[in-house]
PDB file of C-alpha atoms in Angstrom:
ATOM      1  CA  MET A   1     -28.627-103.270  60.887  1.00  0.00           C
ATOM      2  CA  ILE A   2     -27.654 -99.928  62.396  1.00  0.00           C
ATOM      3  CA  GLY A   3     -28.290 -98.233  59.055  1.00  0.00           C
ATOM      4  CA  VAL A   4     -31.791 -99.699  58.816  1.00  0.00           C
ATOM      5  CA  LEU A   5     -32.579 -98.588  62.370  1.00  0.00           C
ATOM      6  CA  GLY A   6     -31.252 -95.101  61.592  1.00  0.00           C
ATOM      7  CA  LEU A   7     -33.370 -94.921  58.446  1.00  0.00           C
ATOM      8  CA  LEU A   8     -36.454 -96.050  60.330  1.00  0.00           C
ATOM      9  CA  ALA A   9     -35.801 -93.528  63.114  1.00  0.00           C
ATOM     10  CA  GLY A  10     -35.306 -90.742  60.577  1.00  0.00           C
ATOM     11  CA  VAL A  11     -38.532 -91.555  58.731  1.00  0.00           C
ATOM     12  CA  LEU A  12     -40.500 -91.722  61.972  1.00  0.00           C
ATOM     13  CA  LEU A  13     -39.020 -88.437  63.213  1.00  0.00           C
ATOM     14  CA  GLY A  14     -39.833 -86.803  59.879  1.00  0.00           C
ATOM     15  CA  LEU A  15     -43.422 -88.014  60.006  1.00  0.00           C
ATOM     16  CA  PHE A  16     -43.826 -86.987  63.637  1.00  0.00           C
ATOM     17  CA  LEU A  17     -42.077 -83.591  63.550  1.00  0.00           C
ATOM     18  CA  ARG A  18     -43.076 -82.599  59.983  1.00  0.00           C
ATOM     19  CA  PRO A  19     -40.144 -80.243  59.335  1.00  0.00           C
ATOM     20  CA  ASP A  20     -40.634 -77.316  56.972  1.00  0.00           C
ATOM     21  CA  VAL A  21     -38.468 -77.038  53.884  1.00  0.00           C
ATOM     22  CA  PRO A  22     -37.243 -73.478  53.255  1.00  0.00           C
ATOM     23  CA  PHE A  23     -38.822 -71.901  50.179  1.00  0.00           C
ATOM     24  CA  TRP A  24     -35.479 -71.366  48.424  1.00  0.00           C
ATOM     25  CA  LEU A  25     -34.634 -75.057  48.840  1.00  0.00           C
ATOM     26  CA  GLU A  26     -37.902 -76.470  47.454  1.00  0.00           C
ATOM     27  CA  PRO A  27     -36.789 -76.726  43.791  1.00  0.00           C
ATOM     28  CA  TYR A  28     -33.741 -78.755  44.801  1.00  0.00           C
ATOM     29  CA  LEU A  29     -35.441 -81.231  47.140  1.00  0.00           C
ATOM     30  CA  PRO A  30     -36.841 -83.607  44.468  1.00  0.00           C
ATOM     31  CA  ILE A  31     -33.458 -83.662  42.718  1.00  0.00           C
ATOM     32  CA  ALA A  32     -31.685 -84.393  46.002  1.00  0.00           C
ATOM     33  CA  VAL A  33     -34.098 -87.214  46.815  1.00  0.00           C
ATOM     34  CA  VAL A  34     -33.613 -88.871  43.412  1.00  0.00           C
ATOM     35  CA  ALA A  35     -29.821 -88.475  43.667  1.00  0.00           C
ATOM     36  CA  ALA A  36     -29.887 -90.025  47.140  1.00  0.00           C
ATOM     37  CA  LEU A  37     -32.035 -92.913  45.904  1.00  0.00           C
ATOM     38  CA  ASP A  38     -29.496 -93.512  43.140  1.00  0.00           C
ATOM     39  CA  ALA A  39     -26.736 -93.825  45.729  1.00  0.00           C
ATOM     40  CA  VAL A  40     -28.843 -96.131  47.923  1.00  0.00           C
ATOM     41  CA  PHE A  41     -29.744 -98.499  45.086  1.00  0.00           C
ATOM     42  CA  GLY A  42     -26.134 -98.459  43.921  1.00  0.00           C
ATOM     43  CA  ALA A  43     -25.040 -99.407  47.431  1.00  0.00           C
ATOM     44  CA  LEU A  44     -27.574-102.230  47.596  1.00  0.00           C
ATOM     45  CA  ARG A  45     -26.341-103.538  44.257  1.00  0.00           C
ATOM     46  CA  ALA A  46     -22.728-103.353  45.461  1.00  0.00           C
ATOM     47  CA  TYR A  47     -23.679-105.156  48.666  1.00  0.00           C
ATOM     48  CA  LEU A  48     -25.307-107.985  46.755  1.00  0.00           C
ATOM     49  CA  ASP A  49     -22.278-108.175  44.444  1.00  0.00           C
ATOM     50  CA  GLY A  50     -20.020-108.384  47.509  1.00  0.00           C
ATOM     51  CA  ILE A  51     -18.114-105.168  46.776  1.00  0.00           C
ATOM     52  CA  PHE A  52     -19.849-102.713  49.118  1.00  0.00           C
ATOM     53  CA  ASP A  53     -17.624-100.161  50.835  1.00  0.00           C
ATOM     54  CA  ASP A  54     -19.167 -97.766  53.343  1.00  0.00           C
ATOM     55  CA  LYS A  55     -16.720 -94.963  52.529  1.00  0.00           C
ATOM     56  CA  VAL A  56     -17.551 -95.197  48.827  1.00  0.00           C
ATOM     57  CA  PHE A  57     -21.243 -95.119  49.710  1.00  0.00           C
ATOM     58  CA  VAL A  58     -20.948 -91.974  51.823  1.00  0.00           C
ATOM     59  CA  VAL A  59     -18.876 -90.180  49.174  1.00  0.00           C
ATOM     60  CA  SER A  60     -21.285 -91.313  46.442  1.00  0.00           C
ATOM     61  CA  PHE A  61     -24.320 -90.216  48.451  1.00  0.00           C
ATOM     62  CA  VAL A  62     -22.979 -86.746  49.243  1.00  0.00           C
ATOM     63  CA  SER A  63     -21.436 -86.137  45.820  1.00  0.00           C
ATOM     64  CA  ASN A  64     -24.571 -87.275  43.939  1.00  0.00           C
ATOM     65  CA  VAL A  65     -26.733 -84.873  45.907  1.00  0.00           C
ATOM     66  CA  LEU A  66     -24.283 -81.955  45.630  1.00  0.00           C
ATOM     67  CA  ILE A  67     -23.559 -82.417  41.926  1.00  0.00           C
ATOM     68  CA  ALA A  68     -27.257 -82.735  41.070  1.00  0.00           C
ATOM     69  CA  ALA A  69     -28.054 -79.614  43.113  1.00  0.00           C
ATOM     70  CA  VAL A  70     -25.219 -77.641  41.493  1.00  0.00           C
ATOM     71  CA  ILE A  71     -26.388 -78.625  38.005  1.00  0.00           C
ATOM     72  CA  VAL A  72     -29.934 -77.500  38.776  1.00  0.00           C
ATOM     73  CA  TYR A  73     -28.656 -74.296  40.415  1.00  0.00           C
ATOM     74  CA  LEU A  74     -26.557 -73.465  37.357  1.00  0.00           C
ATOM     75  CA  GLY A  75     -29.586 -74.184  35.181  1.00  0.00           C
ATOM     76  CA  ASP A  76     -31.641 -71.760  37.276  1.00  0.00           C
ATOM     77  CA  GLN A  77     -28.962 -69.096  36.884  1.00  0.00           C
ATOM     78  CA  LEU A  78     -28.914 -69.641  33.104  1.00  0.00           C
ATOM     79  CA  GLY A  79     -32.707 -69.651  32.882  1.00  0.00           C
ATOM     80  CA  VAL A  80     -32.971 -73.310  31.883  1.00  0.00           C
ATOM     81  CA  GLY A  81     -33.474 -74.843  35.330  1.00  0.00           C
ATOM     82  CA  GLY A  82     -36.511 -76.868  34.297  1.00  0.00           C
ATOM     83  CA  GLN A  83     -34.706 -78.487  31.394  1.00  0.00           C
ATOM     84  CA  LEU A  84     -31.639 -79.338  33.454  1.00  0.00           C
ATOM     85  CA  SER A  85     -33.818 -80.663  36.275  1.00  0.00           C
ATOM     86  CA  THR A  86     -35.513 -82.955  33.781  1.00  0.00           C
ATOM     87  CA  GLY A  87     -32.139 -84.049  32.439  1.00  0.00           C
ATOM     88  CA  VAL A  88     -30.820 -84.854  35.900  1.00  0.00           C
ATOM     89  CA  ILE A  89     -33.987 -86.802  36.754  1.00  0.00           C
ATOM     90  CA  VAL A  90     -33.770 -88.798  33.501  1.00  0.00           C
ATOM     91  CA  VAL A  91     -30.094 -89.682  33.971  1.00  0.00           C
ATOM     92  CA  LEU A  92     -30.493 -90.643  37.616  1.00  0.00           C
ATOM     93  CA  GLY A  93     -33.711 -92.500  36.817  1.00  0.00           C
ATOM     94  CA  ILE A  94     -31.897 -94.589  34.216  1.00  0.00           C
ATOM     95  CA  ARG A  95     -29.194 -95.396  36.761  1.00  0.00           C
ATOM     96  CA  ILE A  96     -31.783 -96.327  39.389  1.00  0.00           C
ATOM     97  CA  PHE A  97     -33.642 -98.650  37.011  1.00  0.00           C
ATOM     98  CA  SER A  98     -30.349-100.203  35.908  1.00  0.00           C
ATOM     99  CA  ASN A  99     -29.371-100.876  39.522  1.00  0.00           C
ATOM    100  CA  VAL A 100     -32.830-102.262  40.338  1.00  0.00           C
ATOM    101  CA  ALA A 101     -32.627-104.578  37.315  1.00  0.00           C
ATOM    102  CA  ALA A 102     -29.238-105.862  38.516  1.00  0.00           C
ATOM    103  CA  ILE A 103     -30.623-106.327  42.048  1.00  0.00           C
ATOM    104  CA  ARG A 104     -33.603-108.224  40.663  1.00  0.00           C
ATOM    105  CA  ARG A 105     -31.342-110.466  38.561  1.00  0.00           C
ATOM    106  CA  HIS A 106     -29.183-111.123  41.604  1.00  0.00           C
ATOM    107  CA  LEU A 107     -32.113-111.942  43.881  1.00  0.00           C
ATOM    108  CA  PHE A 108     -33.979-114.131  41.401  1.00  0.00           C
ATOM    109  CA  HIS A 109     -30.894-115.577  39.686  1.00  0.00           C
ATOM    110  CA  ALA A 110     -32.270-114.660  36.292  1.00  0.00           C
TER     111      ALA A 110
END
């Protein structure tokens, strides 16, 4: 419940304050959001399976975002940032859809 309240407070603060994203960080923001969503859906799946651990969630959340950002940064340095960004989005997207499918099966007992 505290997590949901924190999420709601964060969304409302973001909508109210409208923070600016630094220009140098803009290419990494979509990747970070998708990596964070992957961790959140993985945590929801683990919760429904009865194996959720908050420490694993925090480590997964932070490491997903950092690893995705490092991959995109290295791609930018090598001149293939767009291709690696697409690759990261595809891989994380597959994981998100896999977790959502498992959540749906769990909720609807299908």
